[in-house]
Short mmCIF file of C-alpha atoms in Angstrom, two decimals:
data_model
loop_
_atom_site.label_atom_id
_atom_site.label_comp_id
_atom_site.label_asym_id
_atom_site.label_seq_id
_atom_site.Cartn_x
_atom_site.Cartn_y
_atom_site.Cartn_z
CA MET A 231 -51.41 -0.66 43.81
CA ARG A 232 -49.06 -1.83 40.99
CA ARG A 233 -50.30 -1.03 37.53
CA PRO A 234 -50.07 -3.72 34.86
CA THR A 235 -47.09 -3.54 32.47
CA PRO A 236 -48.05 -2.07 29.13
CA GLN A 237 -48.26 -4.70 26.35
CA ALA A 238 -48.03 -2.26 23.49
CA ASP A 239 -44.61 -3.65 22.46
CA ARG A 240 -46.00 -7.18 22.07
CA PRO A 241 -47.79 -7.94 18.80
CA SER A 242 -51.24 -9.18 19.44
CA PRO A 243 -52.56 -12.20 17.51
CA VAL A 244 -54.25 -11.38 14.23
CA PRO A 245 -56.75 -14.09 13.53
CA GLY A 246 -57.87 -14.48 9.94
CA PRO A 247 -61.06 -15.81 8.47
CA PRO A 248 -61.78 -19.20 10.09
CA ASP A 249 -61.84 -21.08 6.80
CA ASP A 250 -58.42 -19.79 5.56
CA VAL A 251 -56.44 -22.33 7.58
CA ALA A 252 -58.59 -25.17 6.25
CA ARG A 253 -58.14 -23.79 2.73
CA VAL A 254 -54.33 -23.99 3.07
CA VAL A 255 -54.53 -27.60 4.27
CA ASP A 256 -56.91 -28.53 1.46
CA ALA A 257 -54.64 -26.87 -1.11
CA VAL A 258 -51.89 -29.36 -0.21
CA HIS A 259 -53.74 -32.49 0.90
CA GLY A 260 -56.49 -32.13 -1.66
CA LEU A 261 -54.17 -32.52 -4.66
CA PRO A 262 -55.23 -35.42 -6.91
CA GLY A 263 -53.30 -38.69 -7.06
CA ARG A 264 -49.97 -38.93 -5.30
CA PRO A 265 -48.41 -35.51 -5.90
CA LEU A 266 -44.67 -35.03 -5.69
CA PRO A 267 -43.29 -33.03 -2.75
CA GLY A 268 -42.36 -30.20 -5.07
CA VAL A 269 -45.95 -29.93 -6.33
CA GLN A 270 -47.17 -29.80 -2.73
CA ALA A 271 -44.68 -27.06 -1.89
CA GLU A 272 -45.82 -24.99 -4.87
CA ALA A 273 -49.45 -25.46 -3.83
CA LEU A 274 -48.61 -24.37 -0.27
CA ALA A 275 -46.84 -21.22 -1.50
CA ARG A 276 -49.83 -20.37 -3.68
CA ALA A 277 -52.32 -20.92 -0.84
CA LEU A 278 -50.26 -18.82 1.58
CA GLY A 279 -50.07 -16.03 -0.94
CA GLY A 280 -53.86 -15.93 -1.16
CA CYS A 281 -54.45 -16.04 2.62
CA LEU A 282 -51.81 -13.44 3.44
CA GLU A 283 -52.61 -11.17 0.48
CA ALA A 284 -48.96 -11.43 -0.50
CA THR A 285 -47.37 -10.58 -3.83
CA THR A 286 -44.66 -13.27 -3.60
CA VAL A 287 -44.07 -16.30 -1.41
CA THR A 288 -40.79 -18.25 -1.53
CA ILE A 289 -40.38 -21.45 0.47
CA ALA A 290 -36.71 -22.36 0.98
CA LEU A 291 -36.70 -25.92 2.37
CA TRP A 292 -33.66 -27.02 4.35
CA LEU A 293 -32.49 -30.52 3.40
CA PRO A 294 -29.60 -32.64 4.74
CA ARG A 295 -26.31 -32.28 2.90
CA PRO A 296 -26.03 -34.97 0.19
CA ALA A 297 -23.79 -37.94 0.95
CA GLY A 298 -20.34 -37.52 -0.51
CA ASP A 299 -20.41 -33.71 -0.31
CA ASP A 300 -17.04 -32.78 1.19
CA ASP A 301 -17.92 -29.15 1.90
CA ALA A 302 -17.59 -29.19 5.70
CA ALA A 303 -18.73 -25.55 5.94
CA VAL A 304 -22.24 -26.43 4.74
CA ASP A 305 -24.48 -28.79 6.68
CA HIS A 306 -27.57 -28.49 4.52
CA THR A 307 -28.86 -27.69 1.05
CA VAL A 308 -31.82 -25.51 0.09
CA GLU A 309 -34.68 -26.44 -2.24
CA GLU A 310 -36.67 -23.35 -3.27
CA TYR A 311 -40.30 -23.09 -4.41
CA ARG A 312 -41.70 -19.72 -5.46
CA TRP A 313 -45.15 -18.24 -6.07
CA PRO A 314 -46.07 -16.85 -8.52
CA ALA A 315 -43.60 -18.88 -10.54
CA THR A 316 -44.43 -17.29 -13.90
CA ASP A 317 -44.23 -13.66 -12.86
CA ALA A 318 -40.87 -12.36 -14.12
CA GLU A 319 -40.91 -9.44 -11.72
CA ALA A 320 -41.80 -11.65 -8.76
CA ALA A 321 -39.12 -14.15 -9.77
CA ALA A 322 -36.43 -11.52 -9.32
CA PRO A 323 -34.34 -11.89 -6.15
CA VAL A 324 -35.85 -10.24 -3.08
CA THR A 325 -33.44 -8.02 -1.13
CA GLY A 326 -33.84 -6.85 2.44
CA ALA A 327 -36.70 -9.22 3.23
CA THR A 328 -36.63 -10.87 6.67
CA PRO A 329 -37.54 -14.56 6.33
CA VAL A 330 -40.02 -16.30 8.56
CA ARG A 331 -38.07 -19.27 9.91
CA LEU A 332 -39.98 -22.48 10.63
CA CYS A 333 -38.37 -24.86 13.11
CA ASP A 334 -39.10 -28.19 14.73
CA GLY A 335 -37.27 -27.85 18.02
CA GLU A 336 -33.68 -27.02 17.07
CA GLN A 337 -34.07 -28.36 13.53
CA VAL A 338 -34.68 -25.72 10.88
CA LEU A 339 -37.37 -26.79 8.42
CA ALA A 340 -37.55 -23.85 6.05
CA ASP A 341 -37.26 -20.10 5.55
CA LEU A 342 -40.32 -18.33 4.12
CA VAL A 343 -39.63 -15.08 2.27
CA ILE A 344 -42.93 -13.22 1.90
CA GLU A 345 -43.54 -9.86 0.24
CA PRO A 346 -44.68 -7.34 1.16
CA PRO A 347 -43.35 -7.26 4.76
CA THR A 348 -46.89 -6.70 6.08
CA ALA A 349 -47.91 -10.09 4.70
CA ALA A 350 -44.95 -11.74 6.42
CA GLU A 351 -45.85 -10.01 9.67
CA ARG A 352 -49.40 -11.25 9.35
CA LEU A 353 -48.14 -14.88 9.24
CA ARG A 354 -46.02 -14.30 12.35
CA ARG A 355 -49.07 -13.01 14.25
CA TRP A 356 -51.44 -15.72 13.04
CA PRO A 357 -50.63 -18.72 15.31
CA GLU A 358 -53.05 -21.19 13.74
CA LEU A 359 -51.80 -20.57 10.18
CA HIS A 360 -48.19 -20.52 11.36
CA ALA A 361 -48.59 -23.91 13.09
CA VAL A 362 -50.34 -25.50 10.12
CA THR A 363 -47.71 -24.16 7.71
CA ARG A 364 -44.95 -25.60 9.90
CA LEU A 365 -46.60 -29.05 9.93
CA LEU A 366 -47.14 -29.04 6.16
CA VAL A 367 -43.55 -27.94 5.52
CA SER A 368 -42.27 -30.64 7.88
CA ASP A 369 -44.20 -33.29 5.93
CA ILE A 370 -42.92 -32.01 2.57
CA GLN A 371 -39.36 -31.91 3.88
CA ALA A 372 -39.66 -35.49 5.16
CA GLN A 373 -40.91 -36.65 1.75
CA LEU A 374 -38.00 -34.97 -0.03
CA SER A 375 -35.50 -36.51 2.40
CA THR A 376 -37.07 -39.93 1.93
CA ALA A 377 -36.95 -39.57 -1.86
CA ALA A 378 -33.27 -38.58 -1.66
CA ALA A 379 -32.55 -41.59 0.56
CA GLU A 380 -34.37 -43.90 -1.86
CA ARG A 381 -32.34 -42.52 -4.76
CA LEU A 382 -29.15 -43.09 -2.78
CA ILE A 383 -30.20 -46.65 -1.98
CA GLY A 384 -30.99 -47.24 -5.65
CA GLN A 385 -27.62 -45.86 -6.71
CA SER A 386 -25.90 -48.00 -4.09
CA ALA A 387 -27.73 -51.09 -5.34
CA LEU A 388 -26.65 -50.33 -8.92
CA LEU A 389 -23.08 -49.72 -7.78
CA LEU A 390 -23.08 -53.00 -5.83
CA ALA A 391 -24.45 -54.91 -8.83
CA ASP A 392 -21.86 -53.29 -11.10
CA THR A 393 -19.06 -54.11 -8.65
CA ARG A 394 -20.19 -57.73 -8.46
CA LEU A 395 -20.33 -57.95 -12.24
CA ARG A 396 -16.86 -56.45 -12.59
CA ALA A 397 -15.48 -58.78 -9.92
CA ALA A 398 -17.01 -61.79 -11.67
CA GLY A 399 -15.55 -60.63 -14.97
CA GLU A 400 -12.11 -60.14 -13.43
CA MET A 401 -12.25 -63.60 -11.84
CA GLU A 402 -13.24 -65.11 -15.17
CA HIS A 403 -10.41 -63.25 -16.89
CA GLN A 404 -7.90 -64.52 -14.32
CA ARG A 405 -9.26 -68.06 -14.67
CA TYR A 406 -8.91 -67.85 -18.44
CA GLN A 407 -5.39 -66.44 -18.11
CA LEU A 408 -4.38 -69.27 -15.78
CA GLU A 409 -5.88 -71.76 -18.19
CA ARG A 410 -3.87 -70.25 -21.06
CA ASP A 411 -0.68 -70.24 -18.98
CA LEU A 412 -1.19 -73.90 -18.08
CA HIS A 413 -1.81 -74.66 -21.75
CA ASP A 414 1.20 -72.71 -22.99
CA GLY A 415 3.64 -73.59 -20.22
CA ALA A 416 2.94 -76.50 -17.90
CA GLN A 417 1.16 -78.59 -20.53
CA HIS A 418 4.20 -78.41 -22.80
CA HIS A 419 6.35 -79.65 -19.92
CA MET A 420 3.93 -82.49 -19.15
CA VAL A 421 4.00 -83.58 -22.81
CA ALA A 422 7.80 -83.67 -22.68
CA LEU A 423 7.63 -85.84 -19.54
CA GLN A 424 5.22 -88.24 -21.22
CA MET A 425 7.41 -88.43 -24.31
CA SER A 426 10.56 -89.15 -22.27
CA LEU A 427 8.74 -91.86 -20.30
CA ALA A 428 7.53 -93.42 -23.55
CA MET A 429 11.08 -93.43 -24.90
CA VAL A 430 12.31 -95.20 -21.75
CA GLU A 431 9.61 -97.87 -22.13
CA HIS A 432 10.41 -98.26 -25.84
CA GLN A 433 14.15 -98.75 -25.24
CA LEU A 434 13.50 -101.24 -22.44
CA ASP A 435 11.17 -103.24 -24.67
CA ALA A 436 13.87 -103.19 -27.37
CA GLY A 437 16.44 -104.44 -24.87
CA ASP A 438 18.66 -101.35 -25.19
CA ALA A 439 19.36 -100.69 -21.51
CA ALA A 440 22.05 -98.06 -22.19
CA GLU A 441 19.76 -95.91 -24.34
CA ALA A 442 16.94 -96.40 -21.83
CA GLY A 443 19.26 -95.20 -19.07
CA ARG A 444 20.10 -92.07 -21.07
CA HIS A 445 16.40 -91.25 -21.52
CA LEU A 446 15.80 -92.03 -17.85
CA ASP A 447 18.40 -89.43 -16.90
CA ARG A 448 16.60 -86.95 -19.13
CA LEU A 449 13.31 -87.86 -17.43
CA ARG A 450 14.87 -87.14 -14.02
CA GLU A 451 15.98 -83.71 -15.25
CA LEU A 452 12.48 -82.90 -16.47
CA LEU A 453 10.97 -84.03 -13.18
CA ALA A 454 13.45 -81.89 -11.27
CA SER A 455 12.43 -78.83 -13.29
CA THR A 456 8.68 -79.44 -12.85
CA GLU A 457 8.52 -77.30 -9.70
CA GLU A 458 10.19 -74.41 -11.53
CA VAL A 459 7.76 -74.73 -14.44
CA LEU A 460 4.74 -74.68 -12.14
CA HIS A 461 6.18 -71.70 -10.26
CA THR A 462 6.71 -69.86 -13.55
CA THR A 463 3.14 -70.62 -14.57
CA ALA A 464 1.76 -69.38 -11.25
CA THR A 465 3.81 -66.16 -11.25
CA GLY A 466 3.34 -65.46 -14.94
CA LEU A 467 4.42 -67.39 -18.00
CA LEU A 468 5.71 -64.24 -19.67
CA ALA A 469 8.02 -63.16 -16.82
CA PRO A 470 11.19 -64.67 -18.41
CA LEU A 471 10.22 -63.08 -21.71
CA ALA A 472 9.80 -59.64 -20.15
CA ASP A 473 13.11 -59.94 -18.29
CA HIS A 474 15.39 -61.44 -20.94
CA GLY A 475 13.73 -61.17 -24.37
CA LEU A 476 12.44 -63.56 -27.01
CA VAL A 477 15.61 -65.48 -27.84
CA ALA A 478 16.64 -66.05 -24.22
CA ALA A 479 13.14 -67.11 -23.18
CA LEU A 480 12.76 -69.63 -26.05
CA THR A 481 16.26 -70.99 -25.49
CA ALA A 482 15.67 -71.49 -21.77
CA ARG A 483 12.39 -73.27 -22.44
CA LEU A 484 13.34 -75.50 -25.41
CA ASP A 485 17.10 -75.89 -25.69
CA ALA A 486 17.26 -78.71 -23.12
CA LEU A 487 14.76 -80.90 -25.02
CA ASP A 488 16.51 -83.69 -26.94
CA THR A 489 13.98 -83.71 -29.75
CA VAL A 490 13.99 -79.95 -30.38
CA THR A 491 16.63 -78.21 -32.49
CA LEU A 492 16.87 -74.40 -32.42
CA HIS A 493 17.99 -72.38 -35.44
CA ILE A 494 18.08 -68.75 -34.33
CA ASP A 495 19.22 -65.84 -36.46
CA PRO A 496 22.29 -64.30 -34.73
CA GLU A 497 20.91 -60.81 -35.40
CA LEU A 498 18.07 -61.58 -32.98
CA VAL A 499 20.35 -62.15 -30.00
CA GLY A 500 19.88 -59.26 -27.58
CA TYR A 501 17.36 -57.54 -29.85
CA ARG A 502 13.99 -56.56 -28.35
CA TYR A 503 10.65 -56.12 -30.07
CA LEU A 504 7.44 -54.61 -28.76
CA PRO A 505 6.21 -56.61 -25.73
CA GLU A 506 2.98 -57.67 -27.43
CA VAL A 507 4.89 -58.93 -30.49
CA GLU A 508 7.37 -60.91 -28.39
CA ALA A 509 4.55 -62.42 -26.33
CA ALA A 510 2.56 -63.49 -29.41
CA VAL A 511 5.56 -65.11 -31.13
CA TYR A 512 6.85 -66.71 -27.92
CA LEU A 513 3.52 -68.33 -27.04
CA ALA A 514 2.90 -69.36 -30.66
CA CYS A 515 6.27 -71.14 -30.82
CA LEU A 516 5.67 -72.94 -27.51
CA GLU A 517 2.22 -74.09 -28.60
CA ALA A 518 3.46 -75.27 -32.01
CA VAL A 519 6.25 -77.30 -30.36
CA SER A 520 3.82 -78.71 -27.79
CA ASN A 521 1.43 -79.76 -30.58
CA ALA A 522 4.28 -81.47 -32.43
CA HIS A 523 5.20 -83.47 -29.32
CA LYS A 524 1.58 -84.36 -28.70
CA HIS A 525 0.65 -85.46 -32.22
CA ALA A 526 4.05 -86.70 -33.43
CA PRO A 527 5.73 -88.31 -30.37
CA GLY A 528 9.36 -89.13 -30.96
CA ALA A 529 9.60 -86.98 -34.08
CA THR A 530 12.38 -84.44 -34.50
CA VAL A 531 11.20 -80.85 -34.10
CA THR A 532 13.06 -77.85 -35.52
CA LEU A 533 12.33 -74.27 -34.52
CA THR A 534 13.67 -71.60 -36.84
CA LEU A 535 13.54 -67.94 -35.79
CA ALA A 536 14.66 -65.25 -38.22
CA THR A 537 14.46 -61.51 -38.80
CA SER A 538 14.54 -59.41 -41.95
CA ARG A 539 13.68 -55.94 -43.13
CA ARG A 540 10.11 -57.08 -43.60
CA GLY A 541 9.59 -58.45 -40.11
CA LEU A 542 9.96 -61.35 -37.66
CA SER A 543 9.28 -64.92 -38.75
CA PHE A 544 9.33 -68.38 -37.18
CA GLU A 545 8.76 -71.95 -38.31
CA VAL A 546 8.18 -75.11 -36.28
CA ALA A 547 8.72 -78.21 -38.43
CA ASP A 548 8.46 -81.84 -37.34
CA THR A 549 9.25 -85.16 -39.02
CA GLY A 550 6.05 -86.79 -37.84
CA PRO A 551 3.39 -88.54 -39.92
CA GLY A 552 1.61 -85.29 -40.80
CA PHE A 553 -2.10 -85.01 -41.56
CA ASP A 554 -4.47 -83.97 -44.31
CA THR A 555 -5.61 -80.39 -43.78
CA GLU A 556 -8.48 -80.93 -46.27
CA GLY A 557 -8.57 -77.27 -47.18
CA ARG A 558 -9.24 -76.18 -43.59
CA MET A 559 -7.13 -73.95 -41.36
CA PRO A 560 -6.09 -75.77 -38.16
CA LEU A 561 -4.76 -74.00 -35.07
CA ARG A 562 -7.32 -71.17 -35.26
CA GLN A 563 -6.47 -69.94 -31.75
CA LEU A 564 -2.82 -69.71 -32.73
CA ALA A 565 -3.77 -67.75 -35.84
CA ALA A 566 -5.95 -65.41 -33.76
CA ARG A 567 -3.07 -64.78 -31.34
CA LEU A 568 -0.82 -63.66 -34.19
CA ALA A 569 -3.58 -61.68 -35.86
CA ALA A 570 -3.83 -59.57 -32.71
CA VAL A 571 -0.38 -58.13 -33.59
CA ASP A 572 -1.10 -57.99 -37.35
CA GLY A 573 0.66 -61.31 -37.91
CA THR A 574 -0.21 -64.30 -40.08
CA LEU A 575 -0.01 -68.08 -39.62
CA THR A 576 0.45 -70.79 -42.22
CA VAL A 577 0.10 -74.55 -41.62
CA ARG A 578 1.39 -76.95 -44.26
CA SER A 579 1.02 -80.70 -43.77
CA SER A 580 0.08 -83.89 -45.52
CA PRO A 581 0.35 -87.58 -44.63
CA THR A 582 3.98 -88.86 -44.48
CA THR A 583 5.53 -85.39 -45.03
CA GLY A 584 5.45 -83.98 -41.51
CA THR A 585 4.02 -80.61 -40.48
CA ARG A 586 5.29 -77.05 -40.81
CA VAL A 587 3.74 -74.23 -38.78
CA SER A 588 4.99 -70.83 -39.97
CA GLY A 589 4.29 -67.39 -38.58
CA PHE A 590 5.19 -63.87 -39.67
CA VAL A 591 4.75 -60.46 -38.04
CA ALA A 592 5.44 -57.43 -40.21
CA LEU A 593 7.45 -54.68 -38.49
#
């Protein structure tokens, strides 16, 4: 007759008082209000310490690795909760303790480090308390994971809103830039076309066919260059300025206009200023000439560009009818453009005396 195998090497269950398991559950689920997962974990550690007659209980919850963490060697993070939390001696690191690992299938939920070792062994041999602890830890872990996911969703929503706002701002900036380029470049060309067409009509009405033919040839030239002007506006009004400098850019833009005379200081030829200074003066000159064509059609326009030890100056003067400034400062946008590079703008005009728009940038 075969004798039964001795079971002395197998630990036998050690049941505890029947109400201890319920006390652990109540310690977590009986918390008032809607306690945070961390508060529940602290309550569980405290309840386990009382049931197991332990001196310290540390619950190390395993949580998924945060999104964006590039450490491939780590697949999880650990959130620790300790009891008693205020005991300096108990808060010291525990060495040599074997943790009680709680798992849900192959997924690790937490490691429980319990001192003394007899208290940890008691949990291992107490199936009811072990099962309840595993369920409570699983619930706390799920709450922490959900909270982390909600924070990530909130951060993503903020990032999406910020990206949309930045995109809208960039689109508005590009729209404004295109509007300014059309104003400073293509609009000037359109005004020149209108003026040439008006001159053709005027000469035809006066019966001067030869002069009308000369202006008609000029109109054809302007029309032929319209595509180039629009291309320059689309690719960047300041491209010729950046490539060739202030004098070359102004000459290319204005020298072909019959009504515009250029007086350029020879010392400026080939000389380069800071890009922001050249851009401000270049655009200010174009706008001043365009305004002269718009408000004084047919008038002679003279652009003077000079340099000195003090700085760079320009003047756009026309022989038009002029206007009464009445103590106000016209062309505020032009003045603001020059002010951005520490420049100044002066407008002098009165009826029958024409208009002079002068700018100066100290260097």
